[in-house]
């Protein structure tokens, strides 16, 4: 059974039209991450939540925002998508770092195409 | 800063061939090391991990040994299958960075029947 679920699996949006991607988890993990992965590249961390604490990477564009209303859900909002935002967006979770490092659990990703 | 370097792909092998994908790292302290696999159109799956020097991670016939003296974590499999075709990412988590992962660039493996 999937433990990190991303919806939708595929999303096409128009240039400049706001879009929201969602992620839910059944693992009760403290930390949730959003990564952007462009074609044939390694995933790039956009931001993460440690419980309710939001941590933005220094080079994440302001166009990208996130919300975590509760432990189970986390959303990625792209306010005005550009063509360069076409990518796979990956959500991941991990346990509290103080409990040891068990690696991440990734969702299947949302492939976003901006046209 | 921390970094991970992987051999560039694609790596093309025939079925039942031996696989090695090289991975070296730079980190302070004693990082945990991981291999993730990404099948076409999917997210990343944890393949194996090692948390201290000389540990060997293994899963589905894949193995990797944490070599601190050579700062390496090479991925090996004795006999690959077509179903192993995927992109493989080496990653580390530094002990002073909580669970934050640093990924290598990925290596695409293509296995031909």
CSV table of N, CA and C in Angstrom, one decimal, chain A residues 9-10 31 33 35 37 40-43 45 48 57 88 90 94-98 100-109 111, chain B residues 32 34 36 38-46 49 51 87 89 92-95 97-106 108:
chain,number,residue,atom,x,y,z
A,9,UNK,N,-1.2,12.5,-10.7
A,9,UNK,CA,0.0,11.9,-11.2
A,9,UNK,C,0.5,12.7,-12.4
A,10,UNK,N,-0.3,13.3,-13.2
A,10,UNK,CA,0.1,14.1,-14.3
A,10,UNK,C,-0.8,15.4,-14.2
A,31,UNK,N,8.8,14.9,9.1
A,31,UNK,CA,9.4,15.8,8.1
A,31,UNK,C,8.8,15.5,6.7
A,33,UNK,N,9.1,16.8,2.5
A,33,UNK,CA,10.0,17.5,1.6
A,33,UNK,C,9.3,17.6,0.3
A,35,UNK,N,10.7,18.1,-3.7
A,35,UNK,CA,11.8,18.2,-4.6
A,35,UNK,C,11.3,18.5,-6.0
A,37,UNK,N,12.5,17.7,-9.9
A,37,UNK,CA,13.4,16.9,-10.7
A,37,UNK,C,13.2,17.2,-12.2
A,40,UNK,N,16.4,14.0,-16.6
A,40,UNK,CA,17.8,13.5,-16.5
A,40,UNK,C,18.7,14.2,-15.5
A,41,UNK,N,18.1,14.8,-14.5
A,41,UNK,CA,18.8,15.4,-13.4
A,41,UNK,C,18.5,14.8,-12.1
A,42,UNK,N,19.3,15.1,-11.1
A,42,UNK,CA,19.1,14.7,-9.7
A,42,UNK,C,18.0,15.5,-9.2
A,43,UNK,N,17.2,15.0,-8.2
A,43,UNK,CA,16.2,15.8,-7.5
A,43,UNK,C,16.9,17.0,-6.8
A,45,UNK,N,16.1,19.9,-3.9
A,45,UNK,CA,15.3,20.2,-2.8
A,45,UNK,C,14.8,21.7,-2.9
A,48,UNK,N,11.4,22.1,2.9
A,48,UNK,CA,10.8,21.0,3.7
A,48,UNK,C,10.2,21.6,5.0
A,57,UNK,N,14.8,26.5,0.9
A,57,UNK,CA,16.2,26.5,0.4
A,57,UNK,C,16.5,27.9,-0.2
A,88,UNK,N,9.2,16.9,-12.9
A,88,UNK,CA,8.6,16.0,-12.0
A,88,UNK,C,8.8,16.6,-10.6
A,90,UNK,N,8.5,15.8,-6.6
A,90,UNK,CA,8.6,14.6,-5.7
A,90,UNK,C,8.3,15.1,-4.3
A,94,UNK,N,10.3,11.8,6.1
A,94,UNK,CA,11.3,11.1,6.9
A,94,UNK,C,10.9,11.2,8.4
A,95,UNK,N,11.5,10.4,9.2
A,95,UNK,CA,11.2,10.4,10.6
A,95,UNK,C,12.0,11.6,11.2
A,96,UNK,N,11.6,11.9,12.5
A,96,UNK,CA,12.4,12.9,13.3
A,96,UNK,C,13.9,12.5,13.2
A,97,UNK,N,14.8,13.4,12.8
A,97,UNK,CA,16.2,13.0,12.8
A,97,UNK,C,16.7,12.5,14.1
A,98,UNK,N,16.1,12.9,15.2
A,98,UNK,CA,16.6,12.4,16.5
A,98,UNK,C,16.3,10.9,16.7
A,100,UNK,N,17.1,8.6,14.4
A,100,UNK,CA,17.9,7.8,13.6
A,100,UNK,C,17.6,8.1,12.1
A,101,UNK,N,18.5,7.8,11.3
A,101,UNK,CA,18.4,8.1,9.9
A,101,UNK,C,18.0,6.8,9.1
A,102,UNK,N,16.8,6.8,8.7
A,102,UNK,CA,16.2,5.7,7.9
A,102,UNK,C,16.0,6.0,6.5
A,103,UNK,N,16.5,7.1,6.0
A,103,UNK,CA,16.3,7.5,4.7
A,103,UNK,C,14.9,8.1,4.5
A,104,UNK,N,14.6,8.4,3.2
A,104,UNK,CA,13.3,9.0,2.9
A,104,UNK,C,12.4,7.9,2.3
A,105,UNK,N,11.1,8.3,2.4
A,105,UNK,CA,10.1,7.5,1.6
A,105,UNK,C,9.5,8.5,0.6
A,106,UNK,N,9.6,8.2,-0.6
A,106,UNK,CA,9.1,9.1,-1.7
A,106,UNK,C,7.8,8.7,-2.2
A,107,UNK,N,7.0,9.7,-2.7
A,107,UNK,CA,5.8,9.4,-3.4
A,107,UNK,C,6.2,9.1,-4.9
A,108,UNK,N,5.2,8.8,-5.7
A,108,UNK,CA,5.4,8.5,-7.1
A,108,UNK,C,5.7,9.7,-8.0
A,109,UNK,N,5.4,10.9,-7.4
A,109,UNK,CA,5.7,12.1,-8.1
A,109,UNK,C,4.5,12.6,-8.9
A,111,UNK,N,4.0,14.7,-12.5
A,111,UNK,CA,4.7,15.2,-13.6
A,111,UNK,C,3.9,16.4,-14.1
B,32,UNK,N,25.6,8.9,6.7
B,32,UNK,CA,24.9,7.7,6.3
B,32,UNK,C,24.8,7.7,4.7
B,34,UNK,N,23.3,6.0,1.0
B,34,UNK,CA,22.1,5.4,0.5
B,34,UNK,C,22.2,5.2,-1.1
B,36,UNK,N,19.3,5.0,-4.1
B,36,UNK,CA,17.9,5.0,-4.5
B,36,UNK,C,17.8,4.6,-5.9
B,38,UNK,N,15.1,4.7,-9.4
B,38,UNK,CA,14.0,5.4,-10.0
B,38,UNK,C,13.6,4.7,-11.3
B,39,UNK,N,12.5,4.0,-11.3
B,39,UNK,CA,12.0,3.4,-12.5
B,39,UNK,C,11.3,4.4,-13.4
B,40,UNK,N,11.2,4.2,-14.7
B,40,UNK,CA,10.7,5.2,-15.6
B,40,UNK,C,9.3,5.7,-15.1
B,41,UNK,N,9.2,7.0,-15.0
B,41,UNK,CA,7.9,7.6,-14.7
B,41,UNK,C,7.5,7.5,-13.2
B,42,UNK,N,8.4,7.0,-12.4
B,42,UNK,CA,8.1,6.8,-11.0
B,42,UNK,C,8.9,7.7,-10.1
B,43,UNK,N,8.6,7.7,-8.8
B,43,UNK,CA,9.4,8.4,-7.8
B,43,UNK,C,10.6,7.5,-7.4
B,44,UNK,N,11.3,8.0,-6.4
B,44,UNK,CA,12.5,7.3,-6.0
B,44,UNK,C,12.2,6.2,-4.9
B,45,UNK,N,12.8,5.1,-5.0
B,45,UNK,CA,12.7,4.1,-4.0
B,45,UNK,C,14.0,3.8,-3.3
B,46,UNK,N,14.0,3.7,-2.0
B,46,UNK,CA,15.2,3.3,-1.3
B,46,UNK,C,15.6,1.9,-1.6
B,49,UNK,N,21.0,0.9,2.2
B,49,UNK,CA,21.7,1.9,3.0
B,49,UNK,C,22.7,1.3,3.9
B,51,UNK,N,25.0,2.8,7.5
B,51,UNK,CA,25.1,4.0,8.4
B,51,UNK,C,26.4,4.1,9.0
B,87,UNK,N,17.2,4.4,-13.3
B,87,UNK,CA,18.2,5.4,-12.9
B,87,UNK,C,18.5,5.2,-11.4
B,89,UNK,N,20.5,6.5,-8.0
B,89,UNK,CA,21.1,7.7,-7.3
B,89,UNK,C,21.8,7.3,-6.0
B,92,UNK,N,23.9,10.9,0.3
B,92,UNK,CA,24.4,10.8,1.7
B,92,UNK,C,23.6,11.8,2.6
B,93,UNK,N,23.6,11.5,3.8
B,93,UNK,CA,23.1,12.3,4.8
B,93,UNK,C,24.1,12.6,5.9
B,94,UNK,N,24.6,13.8,6.0
B,94,UNK,CA,25.6,14.1,6.9
B,94,UNK,C,25.1,14.1,8.4
B,95,UNK,N,25.9,13.7,9.3
B,95,UNK,CA,25.5,13.5,10.6
B,95,UNK,C,25.1,14.8,11.3
B,97,UNK,N,23.4,17.2,9.8
B,97,UNK,CA,22.4,17.8,8.9
B,97,UNK,C,21.1,17.1,9.1
B,98,UNK,N,20.8,16.4,10.2
B,98,UNK,CA,19.6,15.7,10.4
B,98,UNK,C,19.4,14.7,9.3
B,99,UNK,N,18.3,14.7,8.7
B,99,UNK,CA,18.0,13.8,7.6
B,99,UNK,C,18.2,14.4,6.2
B,100,UNK,N,18.8,15.5,6.1
B,100,UNK,CA,18.9,16.2,4.8
B,100,UNK,C,19.8,15.3,3.8
B,101,UNK,N,19.3,15.0,2.7
B,101,UNK,CA,20.0,14.2,1.7
B,101,UNK,C,20.7,15.1,0.7
B,102,UNK,N,21.9,14.7,0.3
B,102,UNK,CA,22.6,15.2,-0.8
B,102,UNK,C,22.7,14.1,-1.9
B,103,UNK,N,22.2,14.3,-3.1
B,103,UNK,CA,22.1,13.3,-4.1
B,103,UNK,C,23.3,13.5,-5.1
B,104,UNK,N,23.7,12.4,-5.7
B,104,UNK,CA,24.6,12.4,-6.8
B,104,UNK,C,23.7,12.6,-8.1
B,105,UNK,N,24.4,12.7,-9.2
B,105,UNK,CA,23.7,13.1,-10.4
B,105,UNK,C,22.9,12.0,-11.1
B,106,UNK,N,23.0,10.8,-10.6
B,106,UNK,CA,22.2,9.7,-11.1
B,106,UNK,C,23.0,8.9,-12.2
B,108,UNK,N,22.0,6.1,-15.3
B,108,UNK,CA,21.0,5.3,-16.0
B,108,UNK,C,21.6,4.0,-16.4
